PDB file of C-alpha atoms and ligand atoms in Angstrom:
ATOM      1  CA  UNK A  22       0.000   0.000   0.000  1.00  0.00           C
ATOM      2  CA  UNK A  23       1.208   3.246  -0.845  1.00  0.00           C
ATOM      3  CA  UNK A  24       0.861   6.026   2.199  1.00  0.00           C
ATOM      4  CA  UNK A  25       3.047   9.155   0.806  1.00  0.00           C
ATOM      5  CA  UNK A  26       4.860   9.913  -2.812  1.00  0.00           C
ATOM      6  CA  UNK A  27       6.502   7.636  -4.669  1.00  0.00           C
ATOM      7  CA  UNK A  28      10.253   6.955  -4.545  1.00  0.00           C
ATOM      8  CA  UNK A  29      10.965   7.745  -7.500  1.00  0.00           C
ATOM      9  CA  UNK A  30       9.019  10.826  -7.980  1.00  0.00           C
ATOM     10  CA  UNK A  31      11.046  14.339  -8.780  1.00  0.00           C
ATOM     11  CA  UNK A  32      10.204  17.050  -5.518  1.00  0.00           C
ATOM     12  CA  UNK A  33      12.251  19.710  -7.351  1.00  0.00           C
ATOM     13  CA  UNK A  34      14.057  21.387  -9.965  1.00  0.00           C
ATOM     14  CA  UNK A  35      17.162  20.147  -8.343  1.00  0.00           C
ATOM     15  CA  UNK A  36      16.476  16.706  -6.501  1.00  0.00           C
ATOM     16  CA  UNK A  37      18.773  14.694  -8.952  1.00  0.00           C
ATOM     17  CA  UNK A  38      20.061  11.099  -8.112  1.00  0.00           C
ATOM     18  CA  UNK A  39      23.960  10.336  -9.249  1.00  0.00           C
ATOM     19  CA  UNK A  40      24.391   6.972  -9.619  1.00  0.00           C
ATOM     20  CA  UNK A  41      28.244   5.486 -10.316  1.00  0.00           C
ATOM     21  CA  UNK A  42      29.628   2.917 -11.083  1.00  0.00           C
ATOM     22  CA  UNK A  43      33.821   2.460 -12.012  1.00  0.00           C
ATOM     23  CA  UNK A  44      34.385   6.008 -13.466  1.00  0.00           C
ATOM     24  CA  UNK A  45      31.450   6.940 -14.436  1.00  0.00           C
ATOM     25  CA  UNK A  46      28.478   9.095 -12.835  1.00  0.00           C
ATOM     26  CA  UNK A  47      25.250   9.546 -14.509  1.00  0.00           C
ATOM     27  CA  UNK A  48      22.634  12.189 -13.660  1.00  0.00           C
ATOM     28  CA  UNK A  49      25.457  14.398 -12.995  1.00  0.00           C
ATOM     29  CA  UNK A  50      27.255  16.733 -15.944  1.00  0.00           C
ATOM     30  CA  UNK A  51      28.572  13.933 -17.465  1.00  0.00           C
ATOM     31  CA  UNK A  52      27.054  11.778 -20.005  1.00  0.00           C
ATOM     32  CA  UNK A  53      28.564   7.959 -19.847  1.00  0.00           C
ATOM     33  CA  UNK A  54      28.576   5.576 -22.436  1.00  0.00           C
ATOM     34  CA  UNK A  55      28.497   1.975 -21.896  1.00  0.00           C
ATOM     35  CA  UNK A  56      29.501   0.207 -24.805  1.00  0.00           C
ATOM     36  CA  UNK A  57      30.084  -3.407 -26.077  1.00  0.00           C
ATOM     37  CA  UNK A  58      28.399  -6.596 -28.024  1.00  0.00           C
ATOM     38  CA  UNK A  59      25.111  -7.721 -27.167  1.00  0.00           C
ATOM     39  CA  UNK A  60      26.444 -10.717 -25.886  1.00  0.00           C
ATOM     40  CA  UNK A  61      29.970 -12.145 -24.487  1.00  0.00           C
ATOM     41  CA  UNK A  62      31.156 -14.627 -27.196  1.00  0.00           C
ATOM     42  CA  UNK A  63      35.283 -15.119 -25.893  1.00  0.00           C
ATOM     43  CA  UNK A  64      37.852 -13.033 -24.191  1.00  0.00           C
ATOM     44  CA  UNK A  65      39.514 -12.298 -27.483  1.00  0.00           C
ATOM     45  CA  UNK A  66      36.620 -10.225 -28.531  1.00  0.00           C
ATOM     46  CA  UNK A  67      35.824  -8.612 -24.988  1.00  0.00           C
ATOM     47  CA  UNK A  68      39.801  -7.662 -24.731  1.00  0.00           C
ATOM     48  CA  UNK A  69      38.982  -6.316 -27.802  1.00  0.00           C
ATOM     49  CA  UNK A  70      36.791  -4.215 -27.061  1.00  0.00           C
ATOM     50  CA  UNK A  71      37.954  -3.136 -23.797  1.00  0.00           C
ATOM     51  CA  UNK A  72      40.819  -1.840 -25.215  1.00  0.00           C
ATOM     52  CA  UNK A  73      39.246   0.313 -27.776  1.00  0.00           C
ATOM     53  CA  UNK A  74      36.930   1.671 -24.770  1.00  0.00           C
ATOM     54  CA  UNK A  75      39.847   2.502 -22.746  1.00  0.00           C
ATOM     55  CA  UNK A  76      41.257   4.212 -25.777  1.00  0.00           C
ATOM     56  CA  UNK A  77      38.716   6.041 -26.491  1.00  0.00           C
ATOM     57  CA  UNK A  78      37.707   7.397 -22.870  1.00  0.00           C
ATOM     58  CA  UNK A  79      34.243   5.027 -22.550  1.00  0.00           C
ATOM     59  CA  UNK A  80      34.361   4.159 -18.659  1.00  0.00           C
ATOM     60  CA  UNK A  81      31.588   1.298 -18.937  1.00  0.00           C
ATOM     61  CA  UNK A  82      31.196  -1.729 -20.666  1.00  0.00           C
ATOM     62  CA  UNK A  83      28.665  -3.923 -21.601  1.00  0.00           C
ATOM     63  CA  UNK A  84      28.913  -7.454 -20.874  1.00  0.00           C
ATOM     64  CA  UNK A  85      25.761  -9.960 -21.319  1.00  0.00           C
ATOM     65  CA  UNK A  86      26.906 -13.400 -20.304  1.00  0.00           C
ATOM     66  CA  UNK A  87      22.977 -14.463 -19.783  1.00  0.00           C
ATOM     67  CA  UNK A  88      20.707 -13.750 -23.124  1.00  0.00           C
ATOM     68  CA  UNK A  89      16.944 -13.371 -22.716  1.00  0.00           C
ATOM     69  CA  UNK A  90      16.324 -14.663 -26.477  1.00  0.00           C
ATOM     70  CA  UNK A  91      12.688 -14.041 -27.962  1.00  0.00           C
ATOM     71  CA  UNK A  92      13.482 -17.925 -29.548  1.00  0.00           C
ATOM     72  CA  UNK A  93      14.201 -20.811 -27.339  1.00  0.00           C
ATOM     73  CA  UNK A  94      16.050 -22.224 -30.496  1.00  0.00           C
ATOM     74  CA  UNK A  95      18.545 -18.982 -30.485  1.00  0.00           C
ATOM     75  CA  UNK A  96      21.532 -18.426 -28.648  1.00  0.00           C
ATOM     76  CA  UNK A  97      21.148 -18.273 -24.617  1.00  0.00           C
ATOM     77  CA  UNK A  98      24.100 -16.571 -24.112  1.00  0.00           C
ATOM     78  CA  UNK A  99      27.897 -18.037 -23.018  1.00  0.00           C
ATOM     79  CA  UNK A 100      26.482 -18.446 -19.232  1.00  0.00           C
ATOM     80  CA  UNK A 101      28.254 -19.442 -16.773  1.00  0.00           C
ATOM     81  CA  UNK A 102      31.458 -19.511 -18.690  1.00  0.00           C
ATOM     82  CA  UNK A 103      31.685 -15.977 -19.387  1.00  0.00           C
ATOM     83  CA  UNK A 104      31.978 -15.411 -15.501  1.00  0.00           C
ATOM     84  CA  UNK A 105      35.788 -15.904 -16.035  1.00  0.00           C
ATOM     85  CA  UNK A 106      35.452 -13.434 -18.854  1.00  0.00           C
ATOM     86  CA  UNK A 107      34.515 -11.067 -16.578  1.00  0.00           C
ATOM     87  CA  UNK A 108      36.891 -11.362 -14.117  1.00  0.00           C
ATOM     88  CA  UNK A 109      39.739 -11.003 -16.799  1.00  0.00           C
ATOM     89  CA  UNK A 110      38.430  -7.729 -17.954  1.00  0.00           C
ATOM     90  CA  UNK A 111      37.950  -6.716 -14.148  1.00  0.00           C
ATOM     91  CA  UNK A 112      41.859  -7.710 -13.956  1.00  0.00           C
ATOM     92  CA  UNK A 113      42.387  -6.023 -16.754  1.00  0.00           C
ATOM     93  CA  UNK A 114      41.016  -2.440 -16.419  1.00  0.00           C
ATOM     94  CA  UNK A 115      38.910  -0.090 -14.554  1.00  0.00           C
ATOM     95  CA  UNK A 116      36.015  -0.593 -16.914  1.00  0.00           C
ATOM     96  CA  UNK A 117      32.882  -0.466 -15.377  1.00  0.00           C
ATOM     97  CA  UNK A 118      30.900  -4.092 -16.320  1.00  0.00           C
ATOM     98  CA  UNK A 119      26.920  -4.173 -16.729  1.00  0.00           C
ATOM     99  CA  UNK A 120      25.775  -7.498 -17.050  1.00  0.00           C
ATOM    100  CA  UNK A 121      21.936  -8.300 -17.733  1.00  0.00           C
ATOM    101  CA  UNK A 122      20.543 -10.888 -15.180  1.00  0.00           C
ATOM    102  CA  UNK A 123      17.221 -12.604 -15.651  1.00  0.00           C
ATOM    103  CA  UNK A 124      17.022 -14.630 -12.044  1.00  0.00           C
ATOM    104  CA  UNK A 125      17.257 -14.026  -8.974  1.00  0.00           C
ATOM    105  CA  UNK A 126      20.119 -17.451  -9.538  1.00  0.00           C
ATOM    106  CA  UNK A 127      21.779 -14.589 -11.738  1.00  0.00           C
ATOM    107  CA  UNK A 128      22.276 -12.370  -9.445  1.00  0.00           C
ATOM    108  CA  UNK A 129      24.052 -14.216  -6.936  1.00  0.00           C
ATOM    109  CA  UNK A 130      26.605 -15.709  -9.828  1.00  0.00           C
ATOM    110  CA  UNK A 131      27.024 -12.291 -11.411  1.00  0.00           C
ATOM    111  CA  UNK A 132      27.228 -10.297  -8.046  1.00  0.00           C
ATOM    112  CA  UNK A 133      31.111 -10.109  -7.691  1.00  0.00           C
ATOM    113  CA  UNK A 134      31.784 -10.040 -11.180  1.00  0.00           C
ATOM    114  CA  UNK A 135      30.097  -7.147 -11.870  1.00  0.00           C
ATOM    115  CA  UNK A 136      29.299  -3.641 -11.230  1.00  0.00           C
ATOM    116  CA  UNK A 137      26.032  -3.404 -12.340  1.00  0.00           C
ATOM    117  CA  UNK A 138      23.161  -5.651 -13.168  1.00  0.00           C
ATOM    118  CA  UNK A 139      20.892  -4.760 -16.461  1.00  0.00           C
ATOM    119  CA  UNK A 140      17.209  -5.639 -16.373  1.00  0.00           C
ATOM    120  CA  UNK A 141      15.895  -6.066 -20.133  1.00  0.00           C
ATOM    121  CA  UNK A 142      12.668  -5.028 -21.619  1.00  0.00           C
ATOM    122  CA  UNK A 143      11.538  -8.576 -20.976  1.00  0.00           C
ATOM    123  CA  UNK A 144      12.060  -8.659 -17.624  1.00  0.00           C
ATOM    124  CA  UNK A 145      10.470  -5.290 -16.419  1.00  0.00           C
ATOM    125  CA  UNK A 146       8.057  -6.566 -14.624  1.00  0.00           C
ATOM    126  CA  UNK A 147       9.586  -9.931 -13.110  1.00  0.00           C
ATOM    127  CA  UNK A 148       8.575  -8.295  -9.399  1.00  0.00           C
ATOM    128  CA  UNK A 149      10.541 -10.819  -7.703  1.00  0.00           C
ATOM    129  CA  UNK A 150      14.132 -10.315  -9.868  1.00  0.00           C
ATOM    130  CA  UNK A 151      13.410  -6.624  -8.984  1.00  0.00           C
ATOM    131  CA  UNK A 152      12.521  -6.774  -5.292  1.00  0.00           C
ATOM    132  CA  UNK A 153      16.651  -8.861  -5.035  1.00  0.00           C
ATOM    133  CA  UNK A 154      17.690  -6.335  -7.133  1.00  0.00           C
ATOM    134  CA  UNK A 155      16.561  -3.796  -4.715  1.00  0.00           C
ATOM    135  CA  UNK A 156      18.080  -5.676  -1.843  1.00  0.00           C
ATOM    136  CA  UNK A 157      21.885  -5.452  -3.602  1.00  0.00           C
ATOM    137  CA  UNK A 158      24.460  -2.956  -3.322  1.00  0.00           C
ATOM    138  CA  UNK A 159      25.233  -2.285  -6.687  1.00  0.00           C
ATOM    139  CA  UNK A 160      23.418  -0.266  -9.438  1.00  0.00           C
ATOM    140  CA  UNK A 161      20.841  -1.177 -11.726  1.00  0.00           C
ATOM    141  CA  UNK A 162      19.814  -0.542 -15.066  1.00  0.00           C
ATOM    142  CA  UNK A 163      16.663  -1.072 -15.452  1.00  0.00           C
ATOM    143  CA  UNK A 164      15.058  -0.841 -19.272  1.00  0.00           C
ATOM    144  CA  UNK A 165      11.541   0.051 -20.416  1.00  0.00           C
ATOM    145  CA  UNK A 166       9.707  -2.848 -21.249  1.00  0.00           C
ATOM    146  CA  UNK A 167       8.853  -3.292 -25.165  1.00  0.00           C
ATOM    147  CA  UNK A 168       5.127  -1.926 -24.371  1.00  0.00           C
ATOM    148  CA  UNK A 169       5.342  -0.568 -20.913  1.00  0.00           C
ATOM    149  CA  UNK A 170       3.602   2.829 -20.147  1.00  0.00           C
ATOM    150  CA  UNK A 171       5.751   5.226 -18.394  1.00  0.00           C
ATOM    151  CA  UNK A 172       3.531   4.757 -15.058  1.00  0.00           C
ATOM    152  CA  UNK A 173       4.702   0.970 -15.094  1.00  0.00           C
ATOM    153  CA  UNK A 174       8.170   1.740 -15.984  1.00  0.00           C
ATOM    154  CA  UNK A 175       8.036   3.795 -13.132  1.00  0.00           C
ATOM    155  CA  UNK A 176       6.659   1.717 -10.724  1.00  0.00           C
ATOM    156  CA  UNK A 177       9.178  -1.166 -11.901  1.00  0.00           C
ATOM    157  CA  UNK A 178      11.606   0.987 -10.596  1.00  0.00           C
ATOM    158  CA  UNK A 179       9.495   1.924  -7.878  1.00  0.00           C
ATOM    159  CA  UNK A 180       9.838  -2.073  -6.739  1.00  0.00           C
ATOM    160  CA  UNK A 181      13.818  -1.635  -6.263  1.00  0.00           C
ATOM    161  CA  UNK A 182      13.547   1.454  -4.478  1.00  0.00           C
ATOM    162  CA  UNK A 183      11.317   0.315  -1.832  1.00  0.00           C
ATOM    163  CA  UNK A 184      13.754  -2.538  -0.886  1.00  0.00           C
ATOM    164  CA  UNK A 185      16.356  -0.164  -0.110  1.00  0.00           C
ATOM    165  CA  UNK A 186      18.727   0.478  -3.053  1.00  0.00           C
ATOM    166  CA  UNK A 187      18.740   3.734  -4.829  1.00  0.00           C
ATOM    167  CA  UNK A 188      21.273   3.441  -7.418  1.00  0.00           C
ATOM    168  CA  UNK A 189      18.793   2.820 -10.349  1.00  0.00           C
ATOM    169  CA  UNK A 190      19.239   3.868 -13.425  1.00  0.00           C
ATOM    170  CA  UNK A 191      16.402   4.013 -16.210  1.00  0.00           C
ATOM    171  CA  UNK A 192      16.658   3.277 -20.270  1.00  0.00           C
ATOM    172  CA  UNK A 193      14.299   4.028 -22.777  1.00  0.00           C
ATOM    173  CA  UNK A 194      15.262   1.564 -25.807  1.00  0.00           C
ATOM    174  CA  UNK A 195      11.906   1.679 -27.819  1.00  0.00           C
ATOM    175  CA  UNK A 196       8.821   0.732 -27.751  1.00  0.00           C
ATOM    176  CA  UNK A 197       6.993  -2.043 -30.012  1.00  0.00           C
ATOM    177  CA  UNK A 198       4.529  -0.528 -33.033  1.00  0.00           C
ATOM    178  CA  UNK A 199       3.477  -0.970 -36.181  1.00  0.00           C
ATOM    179  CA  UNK A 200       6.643  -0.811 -38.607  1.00  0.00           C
ATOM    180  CA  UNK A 201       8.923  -3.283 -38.870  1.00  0.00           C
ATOM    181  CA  UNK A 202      11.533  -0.984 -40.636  1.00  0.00           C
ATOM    182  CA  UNK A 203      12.952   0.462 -37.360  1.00  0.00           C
ATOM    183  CA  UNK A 204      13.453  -2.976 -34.993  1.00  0.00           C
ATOM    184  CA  UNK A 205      11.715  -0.436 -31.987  1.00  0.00           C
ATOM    185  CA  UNK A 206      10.222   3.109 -31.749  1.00  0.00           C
ATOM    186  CA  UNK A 207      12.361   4.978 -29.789  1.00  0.00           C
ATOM    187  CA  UNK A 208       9.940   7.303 -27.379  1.00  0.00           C
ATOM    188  CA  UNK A 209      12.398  10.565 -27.395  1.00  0.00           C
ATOM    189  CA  UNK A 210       9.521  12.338 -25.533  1.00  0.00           C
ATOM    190  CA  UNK A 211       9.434  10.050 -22.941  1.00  0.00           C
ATOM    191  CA  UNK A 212      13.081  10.889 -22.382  1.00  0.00           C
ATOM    192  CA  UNK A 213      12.359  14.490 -21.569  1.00  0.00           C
ATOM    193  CA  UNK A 214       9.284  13.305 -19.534  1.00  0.00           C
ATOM    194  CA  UNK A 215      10.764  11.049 -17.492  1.00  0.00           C
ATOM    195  CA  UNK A 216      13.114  13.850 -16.700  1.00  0.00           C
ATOM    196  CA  UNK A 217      10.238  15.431 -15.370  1.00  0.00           C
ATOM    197  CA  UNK A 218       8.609  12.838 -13.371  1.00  0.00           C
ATOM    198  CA  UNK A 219      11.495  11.068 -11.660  1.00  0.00           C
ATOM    199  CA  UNK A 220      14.984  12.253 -10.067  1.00  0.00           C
ATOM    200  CA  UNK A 221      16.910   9.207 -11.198  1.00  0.00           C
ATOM    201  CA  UNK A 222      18.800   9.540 -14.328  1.00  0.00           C
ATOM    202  CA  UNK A 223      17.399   8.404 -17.580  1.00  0.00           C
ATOM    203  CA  UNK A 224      20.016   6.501 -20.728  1.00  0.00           C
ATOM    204  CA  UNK A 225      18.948   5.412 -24.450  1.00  0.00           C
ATOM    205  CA  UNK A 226      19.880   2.608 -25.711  1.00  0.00           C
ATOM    206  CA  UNK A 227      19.779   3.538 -29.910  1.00  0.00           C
ATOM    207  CA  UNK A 228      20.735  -0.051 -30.984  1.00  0.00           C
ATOM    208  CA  UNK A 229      17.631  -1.931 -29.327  1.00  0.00           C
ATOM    209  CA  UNK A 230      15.589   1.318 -30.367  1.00  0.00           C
ATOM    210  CA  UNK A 231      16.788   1.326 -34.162  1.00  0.00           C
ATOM    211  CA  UNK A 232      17.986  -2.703 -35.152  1.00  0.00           C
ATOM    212  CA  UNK A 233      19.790  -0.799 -37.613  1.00  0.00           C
ATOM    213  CA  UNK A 234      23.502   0.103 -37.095  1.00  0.00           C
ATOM    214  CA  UNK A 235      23.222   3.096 -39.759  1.00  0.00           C
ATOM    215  CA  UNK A 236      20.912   4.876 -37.311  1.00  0.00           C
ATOM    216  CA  UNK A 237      23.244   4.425 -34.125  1.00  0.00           C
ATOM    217  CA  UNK A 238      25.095   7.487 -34.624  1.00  0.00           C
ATOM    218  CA  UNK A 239      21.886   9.973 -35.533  1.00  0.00           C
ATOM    219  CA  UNK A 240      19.750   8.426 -32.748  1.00  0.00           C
ATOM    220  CA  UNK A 241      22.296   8.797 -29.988  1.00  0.00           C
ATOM    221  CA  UNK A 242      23.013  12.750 -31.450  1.00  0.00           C
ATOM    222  CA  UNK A 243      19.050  12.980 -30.708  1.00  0.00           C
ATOM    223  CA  UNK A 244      19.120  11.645 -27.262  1.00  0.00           C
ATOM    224  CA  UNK A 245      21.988  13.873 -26.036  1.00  0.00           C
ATOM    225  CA  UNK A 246      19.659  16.680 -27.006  1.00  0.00           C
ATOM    226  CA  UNK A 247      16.740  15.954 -25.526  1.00  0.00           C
ATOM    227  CA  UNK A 248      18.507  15.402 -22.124  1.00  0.00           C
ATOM    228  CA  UNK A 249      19.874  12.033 -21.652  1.00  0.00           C
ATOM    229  CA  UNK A 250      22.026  11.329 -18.863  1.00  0.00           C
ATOM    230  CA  UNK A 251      23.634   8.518 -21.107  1.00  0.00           C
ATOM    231  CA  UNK A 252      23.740   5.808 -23.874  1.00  0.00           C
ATOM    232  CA  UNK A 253      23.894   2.166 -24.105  1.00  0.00           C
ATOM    233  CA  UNK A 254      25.768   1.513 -27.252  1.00  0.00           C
ATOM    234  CA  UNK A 255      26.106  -2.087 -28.609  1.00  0.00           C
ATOM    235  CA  UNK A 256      29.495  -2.460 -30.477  1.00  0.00           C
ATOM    236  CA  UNK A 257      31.358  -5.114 -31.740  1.00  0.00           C
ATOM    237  CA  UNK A 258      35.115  -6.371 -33.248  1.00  0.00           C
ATOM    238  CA  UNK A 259      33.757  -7.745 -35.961  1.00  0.00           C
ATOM    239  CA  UNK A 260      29.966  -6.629 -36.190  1.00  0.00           C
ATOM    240  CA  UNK A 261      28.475  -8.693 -38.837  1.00  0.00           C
ATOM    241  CA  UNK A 262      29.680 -11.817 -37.248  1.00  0.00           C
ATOM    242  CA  UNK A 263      27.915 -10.972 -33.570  1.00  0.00           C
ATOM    243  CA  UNK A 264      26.062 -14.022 -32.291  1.00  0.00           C
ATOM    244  CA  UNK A 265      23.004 -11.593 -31.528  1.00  0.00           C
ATOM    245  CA  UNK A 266      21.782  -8.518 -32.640  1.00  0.00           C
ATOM    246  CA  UNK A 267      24.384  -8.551 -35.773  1.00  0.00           C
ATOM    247  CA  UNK A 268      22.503  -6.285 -37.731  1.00  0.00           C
ATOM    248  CA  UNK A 269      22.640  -2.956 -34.993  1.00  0.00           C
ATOM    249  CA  UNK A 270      26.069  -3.725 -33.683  1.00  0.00           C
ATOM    250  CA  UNK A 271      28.428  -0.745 -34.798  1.00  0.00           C
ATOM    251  CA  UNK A 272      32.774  -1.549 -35.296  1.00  0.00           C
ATOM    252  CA  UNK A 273      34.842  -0.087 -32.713  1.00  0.00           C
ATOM    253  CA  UNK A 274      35.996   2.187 -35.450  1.00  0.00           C
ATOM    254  CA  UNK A 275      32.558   3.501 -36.273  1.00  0.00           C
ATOM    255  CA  UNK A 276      32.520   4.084 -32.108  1.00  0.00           C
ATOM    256  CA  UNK A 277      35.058   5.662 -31.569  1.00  0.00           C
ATOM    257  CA  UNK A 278      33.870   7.808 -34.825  1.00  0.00           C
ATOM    258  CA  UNK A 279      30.461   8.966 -33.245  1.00  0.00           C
ATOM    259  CA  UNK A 280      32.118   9.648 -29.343  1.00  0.00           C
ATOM    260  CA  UNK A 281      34.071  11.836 -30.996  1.00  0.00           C
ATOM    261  CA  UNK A 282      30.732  13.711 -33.091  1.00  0.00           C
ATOM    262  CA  UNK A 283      28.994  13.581 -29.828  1.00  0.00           C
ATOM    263  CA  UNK A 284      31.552  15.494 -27.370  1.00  0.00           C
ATOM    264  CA  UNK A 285      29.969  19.169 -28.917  1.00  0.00           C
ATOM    265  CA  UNK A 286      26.432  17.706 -29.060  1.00  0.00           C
ATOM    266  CA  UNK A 287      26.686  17.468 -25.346  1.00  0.00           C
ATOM    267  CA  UNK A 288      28.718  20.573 -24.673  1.00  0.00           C
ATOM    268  CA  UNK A 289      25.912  22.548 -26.695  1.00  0.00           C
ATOM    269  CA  UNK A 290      23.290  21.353 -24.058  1.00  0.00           C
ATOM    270  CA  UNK A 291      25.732  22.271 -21.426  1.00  0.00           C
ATOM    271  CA  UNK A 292      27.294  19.043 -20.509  1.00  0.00           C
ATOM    272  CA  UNK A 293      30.553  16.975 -21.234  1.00  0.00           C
ATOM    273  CA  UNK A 294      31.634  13.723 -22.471  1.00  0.00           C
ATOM    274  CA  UNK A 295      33.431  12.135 -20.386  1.00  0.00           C
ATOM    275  CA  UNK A 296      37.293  12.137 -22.655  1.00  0.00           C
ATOM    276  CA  UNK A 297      40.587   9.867 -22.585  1.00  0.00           C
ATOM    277  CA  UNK A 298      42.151  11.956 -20.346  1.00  0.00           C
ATOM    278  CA  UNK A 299      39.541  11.189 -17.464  1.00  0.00           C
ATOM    279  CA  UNK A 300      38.843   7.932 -17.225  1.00  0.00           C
ATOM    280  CA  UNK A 301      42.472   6.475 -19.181  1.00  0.00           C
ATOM    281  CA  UNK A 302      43.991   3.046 -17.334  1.00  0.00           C
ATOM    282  CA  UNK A 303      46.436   0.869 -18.851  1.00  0.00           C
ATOM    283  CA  UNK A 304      44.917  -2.585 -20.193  1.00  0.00           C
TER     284      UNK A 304
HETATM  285  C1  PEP B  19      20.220  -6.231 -24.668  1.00  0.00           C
HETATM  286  O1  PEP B  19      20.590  -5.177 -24.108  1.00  0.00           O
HETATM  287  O2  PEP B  19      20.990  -6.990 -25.291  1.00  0.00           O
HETATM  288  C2  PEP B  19      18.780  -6.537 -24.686  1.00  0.00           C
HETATM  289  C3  PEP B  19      18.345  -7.786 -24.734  1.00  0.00           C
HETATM  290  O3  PEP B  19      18.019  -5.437 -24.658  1.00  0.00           O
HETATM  291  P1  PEP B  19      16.439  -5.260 -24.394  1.00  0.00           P
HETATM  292  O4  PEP B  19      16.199  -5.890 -23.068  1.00  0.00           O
HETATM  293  O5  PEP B  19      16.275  -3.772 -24.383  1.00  0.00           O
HETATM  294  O6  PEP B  19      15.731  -5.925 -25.535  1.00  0.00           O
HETATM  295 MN1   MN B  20      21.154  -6.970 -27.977  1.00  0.00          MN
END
């Protein structure tokens, strides 16, 4: 039963939750990006990767070692075996790791390897993933479901906040209509909304929003405008050969490309990309 206002709801112009993880803080001046393949296929490909992130000045990395697959038949993800994965890049560099979990048996495996557990779109609403989640000391990014109203988004959060942790983090990746052409429609205006209704800080994801690596770059440019506290990029080594999600993943190359276009997009609305210079370690 609720008795007083929500959680997550915004008091005033200047109640703003930070939430960090590694090097980065979002909902502050900075804008993160967390970048990497949809899923963990080896170490050769994650070193890969973290590398080029380092390089570039991208303080979080994505890491999906469990894959919530629309087909049974389709690739689960490199489980349990990419734990040691994780640990190598955790050996390996200050990178911030965001792993999606889709059991509470998830989150107990994943917990020291990572610094931040994803929620998908499919998972919104599993109340009993999000009520551990809310009793763990690490952040969570939690991402619209593919036809969740902004009320239920909210309250999904709502469900980790009430257990206790704070460090939540919201991602609009698009929402399910009528066109197949773009994979997801991304709901820009419920970025600038949500900045409105909640103090916790709000990412895009353009790759889950698009399914088309062309519109990456463009997508993320609008996002940064309308007020995003960050972006959840998916990248790969070799992007036509990803096991999942080939078709959106962008090269390291191309990533490095569009940080690089974004830094005076995000001065212009009076913020800053985090650079090499800040968040640099050797790998
Ligand atoms: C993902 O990030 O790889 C993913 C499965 O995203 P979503 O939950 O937004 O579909
Ligand atoms: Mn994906």
């Amino acid at each position: 039963m609720m008795t007083g206002t929500p959680l997550f709801q915004k008091n005033s112009d200047t109640h703003q939750t930070m939430v960090s993880m590694g090097k980065a803080t979002f909902g502050g001046g900075d804008i993160p990006i967390i970048a990497g393949p949809c899923s963990v296929e080896s170490e050769d490909q994650m070193t890969a990767v973290a590398k080029t992130l380092i390089q570039i000045g991208v303080p979080c990395i994505r890491a999906g070692i469990f894959k919530p697959r629309t087909s049974p038949y389709k690739f689960q993800g490199i489980g349990h075996d990419g734990l040691d994965i994780l640990q190598s890049i955790r050996e390996q560099s200050d990178l911030a790791i965001v792993s999606e979990v889709l059991s509470i048996e998830h989150v107990m495996l994943a917990s020291p390897y990572v610094d931040c557990f994803q929620v998908g779109a499919r998972n919104m609403q599993n109340f009993e993933l999000l009520k551990t989640l809310g009793r763990q000391e690490k952040p969570v990014l939690l991402k619209r479901g593919i036809a969740a109203t902004l009320e239920e988004f909210l309250m999904a959060a709502e469900y980790i906040l009430l257990e206790g942790n704070s460090q939540v983090i919201l991602c609009e990746r698009g929402i399910r209509s009528f066109d197949p052409q773009t994979r997801n429609v991304l709901d820009l205006g419920s970025v600038a909304l949500l900045k409105e209704l909640t103090h916790l800080p709000v990412i895009v994801d353009p790759s889950h929003a698009t399914g088309k690596r062309s519109l990456v770059g463009p997508v993320s440019k609008a996002a940064i405008a309308v007020g995003a506290d960050g972006l959840i990029i998916e990248a790969h080594p070799e992007p036509e050969k990803s096991i999942s999600d080939a078709d959106q993943a962008i090269s390291l190359l191309t990533l490095q490309g569009l940080h690089r276009e974004l830094i005076p997009i995000a001065t212009a609305v009076g913020r800053t990309l985090p650079t090499l210079e800040e968040v640099a370690v050797p790998c």
